[in-house]
mmCIF file of C-alpha atoms and ligand atoms in Angstrom:
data_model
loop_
_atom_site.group_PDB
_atom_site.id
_atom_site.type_symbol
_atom_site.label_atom_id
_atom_site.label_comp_id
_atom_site.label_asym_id
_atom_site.label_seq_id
_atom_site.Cartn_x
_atom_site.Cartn_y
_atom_site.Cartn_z
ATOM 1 C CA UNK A 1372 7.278 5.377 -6.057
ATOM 2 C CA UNK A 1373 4.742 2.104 -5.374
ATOM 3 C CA UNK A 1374 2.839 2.264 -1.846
ATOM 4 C CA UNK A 1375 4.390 0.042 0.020
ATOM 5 C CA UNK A 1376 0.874 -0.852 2.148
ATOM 6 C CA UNK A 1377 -0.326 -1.741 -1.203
ATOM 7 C CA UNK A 1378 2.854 -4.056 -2.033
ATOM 8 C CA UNK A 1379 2.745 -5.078 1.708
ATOM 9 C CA UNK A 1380 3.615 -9.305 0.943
ATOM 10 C CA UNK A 1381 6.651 -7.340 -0.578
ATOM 11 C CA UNK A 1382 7.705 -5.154 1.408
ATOM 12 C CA UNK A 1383 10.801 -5.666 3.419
ATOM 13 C CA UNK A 1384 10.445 -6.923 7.198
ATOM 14 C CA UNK A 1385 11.997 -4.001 8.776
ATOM 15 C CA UNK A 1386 10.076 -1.535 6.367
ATOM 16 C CA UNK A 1387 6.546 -3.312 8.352
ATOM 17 C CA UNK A 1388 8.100 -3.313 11.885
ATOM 18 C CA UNK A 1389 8.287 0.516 10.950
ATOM 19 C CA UNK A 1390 5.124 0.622 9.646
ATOM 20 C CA UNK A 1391 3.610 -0.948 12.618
ATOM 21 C CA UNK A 1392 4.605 1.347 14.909
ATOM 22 C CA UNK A 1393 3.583 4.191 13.001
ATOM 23 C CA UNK A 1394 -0.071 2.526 12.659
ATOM 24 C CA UNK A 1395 0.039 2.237 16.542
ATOM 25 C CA UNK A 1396 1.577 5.559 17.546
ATOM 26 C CA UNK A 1397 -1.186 7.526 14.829
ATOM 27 C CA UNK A 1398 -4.200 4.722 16.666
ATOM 28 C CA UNK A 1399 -3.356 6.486 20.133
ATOM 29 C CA UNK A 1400 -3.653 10.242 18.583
ATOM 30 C CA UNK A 1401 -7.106 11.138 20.724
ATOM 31 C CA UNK A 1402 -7.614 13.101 17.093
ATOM 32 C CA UNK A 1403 -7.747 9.908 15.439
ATOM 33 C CA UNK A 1404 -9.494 7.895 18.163
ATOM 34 C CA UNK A 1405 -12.449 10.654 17.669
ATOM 35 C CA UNK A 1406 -12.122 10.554 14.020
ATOM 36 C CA UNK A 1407 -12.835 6.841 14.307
ATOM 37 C CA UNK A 1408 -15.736 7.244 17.247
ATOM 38 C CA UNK A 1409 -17.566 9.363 15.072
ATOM 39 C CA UNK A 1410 -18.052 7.420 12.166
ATOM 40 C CA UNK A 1411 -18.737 4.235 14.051
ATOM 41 C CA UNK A 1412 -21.327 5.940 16.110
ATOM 42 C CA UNK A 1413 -23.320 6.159 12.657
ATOM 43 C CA UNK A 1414 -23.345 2.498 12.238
ATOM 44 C CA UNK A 1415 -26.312 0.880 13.882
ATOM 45 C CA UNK A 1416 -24.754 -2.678 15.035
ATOM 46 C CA UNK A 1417 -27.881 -4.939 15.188
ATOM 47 C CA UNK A 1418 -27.776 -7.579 18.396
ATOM 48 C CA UNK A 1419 -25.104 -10.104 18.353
ATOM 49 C CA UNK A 1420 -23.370 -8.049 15.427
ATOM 50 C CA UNK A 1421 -20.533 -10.090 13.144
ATOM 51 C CA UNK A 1422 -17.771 -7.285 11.975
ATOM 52 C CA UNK A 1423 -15.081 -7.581 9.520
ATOM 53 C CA UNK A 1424 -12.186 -5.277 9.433
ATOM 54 C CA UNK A 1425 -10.581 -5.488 5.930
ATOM 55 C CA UNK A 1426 -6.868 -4.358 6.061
ATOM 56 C CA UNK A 1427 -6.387 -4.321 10.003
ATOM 57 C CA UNK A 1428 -2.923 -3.854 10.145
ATOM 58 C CA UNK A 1429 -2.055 -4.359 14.092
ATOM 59 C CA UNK A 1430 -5.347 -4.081 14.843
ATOM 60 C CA UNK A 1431 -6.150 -1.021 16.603
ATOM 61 C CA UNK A 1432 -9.721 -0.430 15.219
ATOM 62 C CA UNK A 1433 -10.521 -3.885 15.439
ATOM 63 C CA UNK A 1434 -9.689 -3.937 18.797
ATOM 64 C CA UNK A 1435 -12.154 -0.884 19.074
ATOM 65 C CA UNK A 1436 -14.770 -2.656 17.332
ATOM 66 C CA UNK A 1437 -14.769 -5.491 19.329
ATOM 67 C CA UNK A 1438 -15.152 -3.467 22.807
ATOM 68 C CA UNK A 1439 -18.704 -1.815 20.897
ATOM 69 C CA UNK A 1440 -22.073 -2.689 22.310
ATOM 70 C CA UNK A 1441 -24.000 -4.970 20.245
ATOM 71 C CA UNK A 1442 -20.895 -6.255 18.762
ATOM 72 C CA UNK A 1443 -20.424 -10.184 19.093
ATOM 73 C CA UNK A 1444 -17.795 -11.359 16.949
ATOM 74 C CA UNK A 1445 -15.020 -9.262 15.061
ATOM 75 C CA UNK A 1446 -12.239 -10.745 12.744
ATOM 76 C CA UNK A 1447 -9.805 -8.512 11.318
ATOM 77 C CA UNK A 1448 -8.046 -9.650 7.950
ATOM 78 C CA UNK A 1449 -5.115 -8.242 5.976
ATOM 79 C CA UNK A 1450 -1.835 -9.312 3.493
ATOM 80 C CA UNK A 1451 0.973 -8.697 6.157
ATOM 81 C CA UNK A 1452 2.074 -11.722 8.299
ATOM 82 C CA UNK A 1453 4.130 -9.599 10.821
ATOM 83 C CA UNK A 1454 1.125 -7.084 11.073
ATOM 84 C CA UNK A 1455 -1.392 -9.599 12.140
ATOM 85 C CA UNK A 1456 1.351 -11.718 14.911
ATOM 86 C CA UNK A 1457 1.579 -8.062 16.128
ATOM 87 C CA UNK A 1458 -2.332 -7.758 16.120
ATOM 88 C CA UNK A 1459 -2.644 -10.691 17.847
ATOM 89 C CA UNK A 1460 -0.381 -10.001 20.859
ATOM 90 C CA UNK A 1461 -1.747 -6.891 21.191
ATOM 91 C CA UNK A 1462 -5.472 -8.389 21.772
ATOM 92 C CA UNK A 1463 -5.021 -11.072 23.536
ATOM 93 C CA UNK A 1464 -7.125 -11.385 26.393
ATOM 94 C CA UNK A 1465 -10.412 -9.090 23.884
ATOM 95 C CA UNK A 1466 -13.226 -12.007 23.695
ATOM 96 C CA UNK A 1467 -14.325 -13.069 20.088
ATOM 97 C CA UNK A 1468 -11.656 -11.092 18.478
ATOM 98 C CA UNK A 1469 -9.600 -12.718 15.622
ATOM 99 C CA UNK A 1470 -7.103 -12.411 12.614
ATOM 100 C CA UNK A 1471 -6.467 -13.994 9.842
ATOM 101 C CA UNK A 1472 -4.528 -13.618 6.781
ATOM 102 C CA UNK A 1473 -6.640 -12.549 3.736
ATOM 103 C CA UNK A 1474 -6.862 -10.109 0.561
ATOM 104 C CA UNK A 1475 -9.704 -7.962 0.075
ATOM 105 C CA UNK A 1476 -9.594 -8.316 -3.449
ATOM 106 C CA UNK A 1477 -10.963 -12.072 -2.476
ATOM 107 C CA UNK A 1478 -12.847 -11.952 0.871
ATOM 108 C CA UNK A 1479 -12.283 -15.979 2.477
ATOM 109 C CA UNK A 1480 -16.186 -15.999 3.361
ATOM 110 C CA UNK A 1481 -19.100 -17.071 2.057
ATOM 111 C CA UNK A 1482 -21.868 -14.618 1.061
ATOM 112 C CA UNK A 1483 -24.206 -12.579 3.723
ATOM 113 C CA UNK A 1484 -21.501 -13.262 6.369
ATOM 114 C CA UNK A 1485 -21.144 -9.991 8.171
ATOM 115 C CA UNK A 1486 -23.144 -7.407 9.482
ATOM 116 C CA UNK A 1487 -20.579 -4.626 9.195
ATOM 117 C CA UNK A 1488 -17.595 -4.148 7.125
ATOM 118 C CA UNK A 1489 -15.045 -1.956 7.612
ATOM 119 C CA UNK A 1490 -11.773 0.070 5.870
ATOM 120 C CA UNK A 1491 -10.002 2.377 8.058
ATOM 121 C CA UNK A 1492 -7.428 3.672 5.918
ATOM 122 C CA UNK A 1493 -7.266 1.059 3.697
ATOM 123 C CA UNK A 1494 -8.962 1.027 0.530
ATOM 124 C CA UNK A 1495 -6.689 4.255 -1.208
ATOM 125 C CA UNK A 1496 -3.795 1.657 -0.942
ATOM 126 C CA UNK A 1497 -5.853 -0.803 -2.708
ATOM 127 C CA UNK A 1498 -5.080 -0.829 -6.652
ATOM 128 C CA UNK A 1499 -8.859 -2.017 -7.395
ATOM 129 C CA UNK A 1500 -11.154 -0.673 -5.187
ATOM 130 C CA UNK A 1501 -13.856 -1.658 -6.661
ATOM 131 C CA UNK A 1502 -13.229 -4.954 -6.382
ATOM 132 C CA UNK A 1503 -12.754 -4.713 -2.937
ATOM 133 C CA UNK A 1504 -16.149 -2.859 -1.921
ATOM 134 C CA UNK A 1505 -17.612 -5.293 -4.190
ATOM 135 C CA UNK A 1506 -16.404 -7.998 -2.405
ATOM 136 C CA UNK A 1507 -17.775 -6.388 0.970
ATOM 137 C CA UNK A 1508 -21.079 -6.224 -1.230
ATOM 138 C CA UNK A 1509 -21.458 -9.529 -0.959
ATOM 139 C CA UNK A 1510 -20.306 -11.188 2.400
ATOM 140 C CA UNK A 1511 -22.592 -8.523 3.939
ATOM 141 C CA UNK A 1512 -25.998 -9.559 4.995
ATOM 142 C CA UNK A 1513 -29.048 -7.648 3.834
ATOM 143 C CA UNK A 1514 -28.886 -4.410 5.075
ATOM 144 C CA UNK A 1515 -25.727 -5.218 6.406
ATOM 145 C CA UNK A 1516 -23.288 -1.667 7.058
ATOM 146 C CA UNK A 1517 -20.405 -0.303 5.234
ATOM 147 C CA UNK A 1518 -17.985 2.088 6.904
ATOM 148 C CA UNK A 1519 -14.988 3.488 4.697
ATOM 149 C CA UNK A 1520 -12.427 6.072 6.321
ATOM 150 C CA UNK A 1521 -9.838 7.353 4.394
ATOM 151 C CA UNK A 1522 -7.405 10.211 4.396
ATOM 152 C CA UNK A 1523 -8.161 12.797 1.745
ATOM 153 C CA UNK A 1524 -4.146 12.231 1.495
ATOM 154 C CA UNK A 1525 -3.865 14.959 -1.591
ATOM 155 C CA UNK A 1526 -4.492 17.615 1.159
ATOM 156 C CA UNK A 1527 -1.569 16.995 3.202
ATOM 157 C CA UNK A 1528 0.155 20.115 4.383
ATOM 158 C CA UNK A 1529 3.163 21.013 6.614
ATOM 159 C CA UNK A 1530 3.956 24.426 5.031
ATOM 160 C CA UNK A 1531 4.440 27.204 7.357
ATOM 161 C CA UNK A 1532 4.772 29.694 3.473
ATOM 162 C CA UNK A 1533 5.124 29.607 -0.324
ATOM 163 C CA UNK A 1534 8.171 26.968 -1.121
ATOM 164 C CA UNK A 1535 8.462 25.129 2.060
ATOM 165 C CA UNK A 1536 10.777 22.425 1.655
ATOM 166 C CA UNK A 1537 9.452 20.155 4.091
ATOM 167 C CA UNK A 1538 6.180 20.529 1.896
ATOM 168 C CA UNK A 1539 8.455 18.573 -0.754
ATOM 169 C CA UNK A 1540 9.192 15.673 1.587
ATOM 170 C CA UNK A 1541 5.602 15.378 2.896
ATOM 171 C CA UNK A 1542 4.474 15.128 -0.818
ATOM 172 C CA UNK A 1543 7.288 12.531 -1.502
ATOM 173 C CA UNK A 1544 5.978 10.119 1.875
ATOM 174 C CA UNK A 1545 2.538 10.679 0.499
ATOM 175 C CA UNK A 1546 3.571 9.422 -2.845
ATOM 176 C CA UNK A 1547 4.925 6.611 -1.603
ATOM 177 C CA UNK A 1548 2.379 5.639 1.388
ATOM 178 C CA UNK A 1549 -0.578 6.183 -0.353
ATOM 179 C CA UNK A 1550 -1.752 4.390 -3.915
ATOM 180 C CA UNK A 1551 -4.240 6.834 -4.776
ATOM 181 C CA UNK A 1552 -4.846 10.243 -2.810
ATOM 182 C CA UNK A 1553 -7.560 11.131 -4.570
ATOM 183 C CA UNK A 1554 -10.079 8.375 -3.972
ATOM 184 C CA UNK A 1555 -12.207 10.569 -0.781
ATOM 185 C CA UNK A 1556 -13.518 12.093 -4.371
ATOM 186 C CA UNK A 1557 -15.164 9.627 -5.832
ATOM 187 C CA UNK A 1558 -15.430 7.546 -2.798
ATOM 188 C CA UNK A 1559 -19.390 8.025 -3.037
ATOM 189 C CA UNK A 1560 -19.984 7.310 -6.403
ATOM 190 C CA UNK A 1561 -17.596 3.945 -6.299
ATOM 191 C CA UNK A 1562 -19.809 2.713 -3.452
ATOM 192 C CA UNK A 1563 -22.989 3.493 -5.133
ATOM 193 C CA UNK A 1564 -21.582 1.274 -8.091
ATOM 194 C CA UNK A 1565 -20.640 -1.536 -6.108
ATOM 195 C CA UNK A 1566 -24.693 -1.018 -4.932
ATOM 196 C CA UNK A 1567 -24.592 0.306 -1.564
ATOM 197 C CA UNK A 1568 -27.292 2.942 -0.480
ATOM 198 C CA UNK A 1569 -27.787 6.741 1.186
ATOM 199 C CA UNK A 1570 -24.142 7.078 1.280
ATOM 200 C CA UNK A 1571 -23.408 9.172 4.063
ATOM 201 C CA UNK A 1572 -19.769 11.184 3.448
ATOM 202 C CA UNK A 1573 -18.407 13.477 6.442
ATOM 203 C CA UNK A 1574 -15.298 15.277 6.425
ATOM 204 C CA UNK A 1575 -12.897 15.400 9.617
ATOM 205 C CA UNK A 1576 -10.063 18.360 9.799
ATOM 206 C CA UNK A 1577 -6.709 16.744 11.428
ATOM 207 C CA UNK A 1578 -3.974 19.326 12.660
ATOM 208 C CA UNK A 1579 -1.031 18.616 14.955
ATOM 209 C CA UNK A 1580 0.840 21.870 16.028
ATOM 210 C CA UNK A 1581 2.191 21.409 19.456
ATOM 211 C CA UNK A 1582 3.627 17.727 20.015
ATOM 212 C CA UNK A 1583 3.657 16.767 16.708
ATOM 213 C CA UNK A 1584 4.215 13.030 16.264
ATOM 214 C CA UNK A 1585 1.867 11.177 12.863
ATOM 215 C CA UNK A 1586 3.079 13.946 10.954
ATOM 216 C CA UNK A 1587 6.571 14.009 12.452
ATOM 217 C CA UNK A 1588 7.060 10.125 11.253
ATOM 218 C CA UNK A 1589 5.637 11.543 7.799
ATOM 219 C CA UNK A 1590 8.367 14.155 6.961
ATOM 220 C CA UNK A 1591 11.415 11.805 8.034
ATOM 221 C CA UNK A 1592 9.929 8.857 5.840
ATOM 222 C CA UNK A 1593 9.343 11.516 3.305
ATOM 223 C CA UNK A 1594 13.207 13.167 3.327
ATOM 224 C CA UNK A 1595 14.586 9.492 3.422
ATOM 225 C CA UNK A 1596 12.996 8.599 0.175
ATOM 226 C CA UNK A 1597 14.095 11.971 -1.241
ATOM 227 C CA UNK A 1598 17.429 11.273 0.058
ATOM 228 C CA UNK A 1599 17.522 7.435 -1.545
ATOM 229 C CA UNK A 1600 15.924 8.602 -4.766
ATOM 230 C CA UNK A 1601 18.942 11.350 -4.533
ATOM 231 C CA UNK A 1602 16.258 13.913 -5.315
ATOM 232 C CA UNK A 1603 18.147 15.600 -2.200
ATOM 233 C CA UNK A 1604 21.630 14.643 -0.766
ATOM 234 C CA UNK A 1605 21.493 12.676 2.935
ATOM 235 C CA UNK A 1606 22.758 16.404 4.353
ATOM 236 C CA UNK A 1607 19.366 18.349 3.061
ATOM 237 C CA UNK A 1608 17.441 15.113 4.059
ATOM 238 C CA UNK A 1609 18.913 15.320 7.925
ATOM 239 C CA UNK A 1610 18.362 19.327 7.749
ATOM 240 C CA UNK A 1611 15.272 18.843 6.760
ATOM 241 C CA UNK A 1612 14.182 16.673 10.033
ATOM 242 C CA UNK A 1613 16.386 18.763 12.460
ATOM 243 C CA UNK A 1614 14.032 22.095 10.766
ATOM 244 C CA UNK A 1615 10.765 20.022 11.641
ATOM 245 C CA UNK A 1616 12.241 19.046 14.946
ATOM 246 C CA UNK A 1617 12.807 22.926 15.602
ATOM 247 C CA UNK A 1618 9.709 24.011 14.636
ATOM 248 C CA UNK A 1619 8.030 21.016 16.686
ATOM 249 C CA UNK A 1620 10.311 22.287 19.860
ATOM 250 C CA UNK A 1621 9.805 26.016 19.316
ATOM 251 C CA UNK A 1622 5.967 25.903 18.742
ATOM 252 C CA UNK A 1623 5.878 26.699 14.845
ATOM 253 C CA UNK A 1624 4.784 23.193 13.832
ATOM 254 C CA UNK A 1625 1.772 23.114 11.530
ATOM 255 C CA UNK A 1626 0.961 19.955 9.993
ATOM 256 C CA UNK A 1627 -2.878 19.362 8.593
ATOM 257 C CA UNK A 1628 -4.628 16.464 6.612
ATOM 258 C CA UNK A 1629 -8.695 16.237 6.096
ATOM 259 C CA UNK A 1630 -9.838 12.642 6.373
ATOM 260 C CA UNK A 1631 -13.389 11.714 5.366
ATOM 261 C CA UNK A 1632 -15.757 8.596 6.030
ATOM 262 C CA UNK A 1633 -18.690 7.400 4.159
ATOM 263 C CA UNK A 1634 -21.000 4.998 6.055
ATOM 264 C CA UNK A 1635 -23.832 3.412 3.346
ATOM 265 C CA UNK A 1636 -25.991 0.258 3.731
ATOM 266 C CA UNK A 1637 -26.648 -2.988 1.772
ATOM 267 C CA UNK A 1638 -30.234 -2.719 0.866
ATOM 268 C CA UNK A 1639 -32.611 -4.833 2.247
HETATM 269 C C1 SAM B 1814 -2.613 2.122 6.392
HETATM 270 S S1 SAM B 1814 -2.826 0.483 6.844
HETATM 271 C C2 SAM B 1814 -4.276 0.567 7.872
HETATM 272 C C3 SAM B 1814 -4.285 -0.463 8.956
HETATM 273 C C4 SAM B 1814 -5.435 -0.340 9.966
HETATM 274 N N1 SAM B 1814 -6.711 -0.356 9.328
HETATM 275 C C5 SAM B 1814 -5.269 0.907 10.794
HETATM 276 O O1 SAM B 1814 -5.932 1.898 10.500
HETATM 277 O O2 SAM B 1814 -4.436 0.905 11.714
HETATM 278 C C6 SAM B 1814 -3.425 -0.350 5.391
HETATM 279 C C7 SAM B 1814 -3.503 -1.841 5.592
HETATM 280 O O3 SAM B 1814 -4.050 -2.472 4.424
HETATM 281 C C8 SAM B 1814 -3.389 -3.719 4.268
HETATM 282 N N2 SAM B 1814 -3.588 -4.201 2.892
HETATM 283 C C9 SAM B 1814 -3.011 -3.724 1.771
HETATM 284 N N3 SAM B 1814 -3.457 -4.417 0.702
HETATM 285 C C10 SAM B 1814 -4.340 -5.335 1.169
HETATM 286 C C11 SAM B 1814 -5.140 -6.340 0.552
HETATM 287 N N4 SAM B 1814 -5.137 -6.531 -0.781
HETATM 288 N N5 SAM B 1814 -5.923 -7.107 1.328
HETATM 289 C C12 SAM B 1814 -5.948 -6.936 2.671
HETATM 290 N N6 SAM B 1814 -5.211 -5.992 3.316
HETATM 291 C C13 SAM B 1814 -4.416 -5.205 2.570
HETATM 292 C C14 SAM B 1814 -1.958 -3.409 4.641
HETATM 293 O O4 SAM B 1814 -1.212 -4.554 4.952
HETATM 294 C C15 SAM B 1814 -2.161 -2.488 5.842
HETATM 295 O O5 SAM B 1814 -2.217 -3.209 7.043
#
């Protein structure tokens, strides 16, 4: 199954406005908001800072970016139309904060343009990411920071024991959400390819037991593409959301992913 964030120009209107609220309802998880604090927090925004966001979706770490100290001017770029009118609505009023439609395999700016670039869970949808840290290679200045946070999506677990079946349907949304779940892995060695320097990589543990809601969205996406692949008939799919319902009403929710980021610099 493609990733649809990957195939995003393709993907079906009512497929995004689902995605967008999924990107918004995982950006106000205080888990995630911490995640994303704590990488940041390594990046040393000179004065007057310039910061792109590649693959912003609605906007949500942009938005956080442009509320830093230090931090002047942010734009936030990605493929999907819908996901950047969405962006923009939801930062109206944020000074020097702006959106624009672009592909990361081909930055639209010239050389030494930014002084931070960032991917919050974008570059394991990318097909080349090489290309596209390359491309942050050069519109950063000299020196200029690079900030890459990704799930380590292979690690995604809901099983409560040995043959869970809504293991199966996480595997299946992961499959489909994510273009390569292995890319945390060599995350360090792509970057120092593309010539970044003292990559920094820390690894973030992500659990949601009581209240579950990320990894609620994940197991229903996951049993609806079972269910339209007809791995599983649309009965098993719909028992399989009423059992993580249960657990999520009765306390016995588990759900875990590890996310990592690696913050490097440009050398001088
Ligand atoms: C999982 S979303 C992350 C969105 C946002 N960074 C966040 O964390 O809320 C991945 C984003 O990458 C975008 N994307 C996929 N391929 C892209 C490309 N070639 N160039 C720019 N953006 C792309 C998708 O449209 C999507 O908004």
């Amino acid at each position: 199954m493609p990733d649809v964030y990957a195939a995003i120009a393709h993907t079906p209107l009512e497929m995004q406005e689902r995605l967008a609220k999924v990107l918004e309802l995982r950006a106000a998880d205080p888990q995630q908001g911490r995640m994303l604090d704590s990488y940041l927090g390594r990046i040393e925004f000179p004065p007057k800072a310039r910061v792109l966001e590649v693959g912003c979706g609605t906007g949500s770490v942009a938005r956080k970016l442009a509320r830093r100290p230090g931090v002047a001017e942010t734009i936030g770029i990605d493929l999907s139309e819908l996901f950047l009118e969405r962006a923009r609505e939801l930062s109206s009023g944020i000074a020097r904060l702006s959106f624009l439609k672009g592909d990361a395999r081909s930055l639209p700016f010239k050389d030494a343009s930014f002084d931070a670039v960032v991917f919050h869970t974008t570059l394991c949808h990318l097909p080349e990411p090489e290309t596209a840290l390359e491309q942050a290679f050069r519109a950063l200045k000299s020196g200029g920071w690079l900030a890459v946070f990704d799930g380590d999506y292979s690690t995604a677990s809901v099983g409560v024991g040995d043959f869970d079946p809504l293991q199966a349907s996480v595997q299946a949304a992961m499959a489909a959400l994510v273009h390569d779940r292995w890319l945390i892995r060599r995350l360090a060695k792509l970057a120092a390819c593309a010539g970044f320097l003292n990559p920094r990589l820390d690894t973030y543990g992500y659990v949601e037991s009581s209240e579950p809601g990320y990894m609620l969205t994940i197991i229903e996406r996951g049993a609806d593409l079972l269910a339209s692949s007809r791995s599983i008939g649309p009965e098993m799919a719909a028992a399989i959301k009423a059992e993580a319902r249960r657990r999520a009403k009765t306390g016995e929710f588990f759900g875990q992913i590890s996310y990592a980021s690696l913050v490097a610099r440009k050398p001088r």
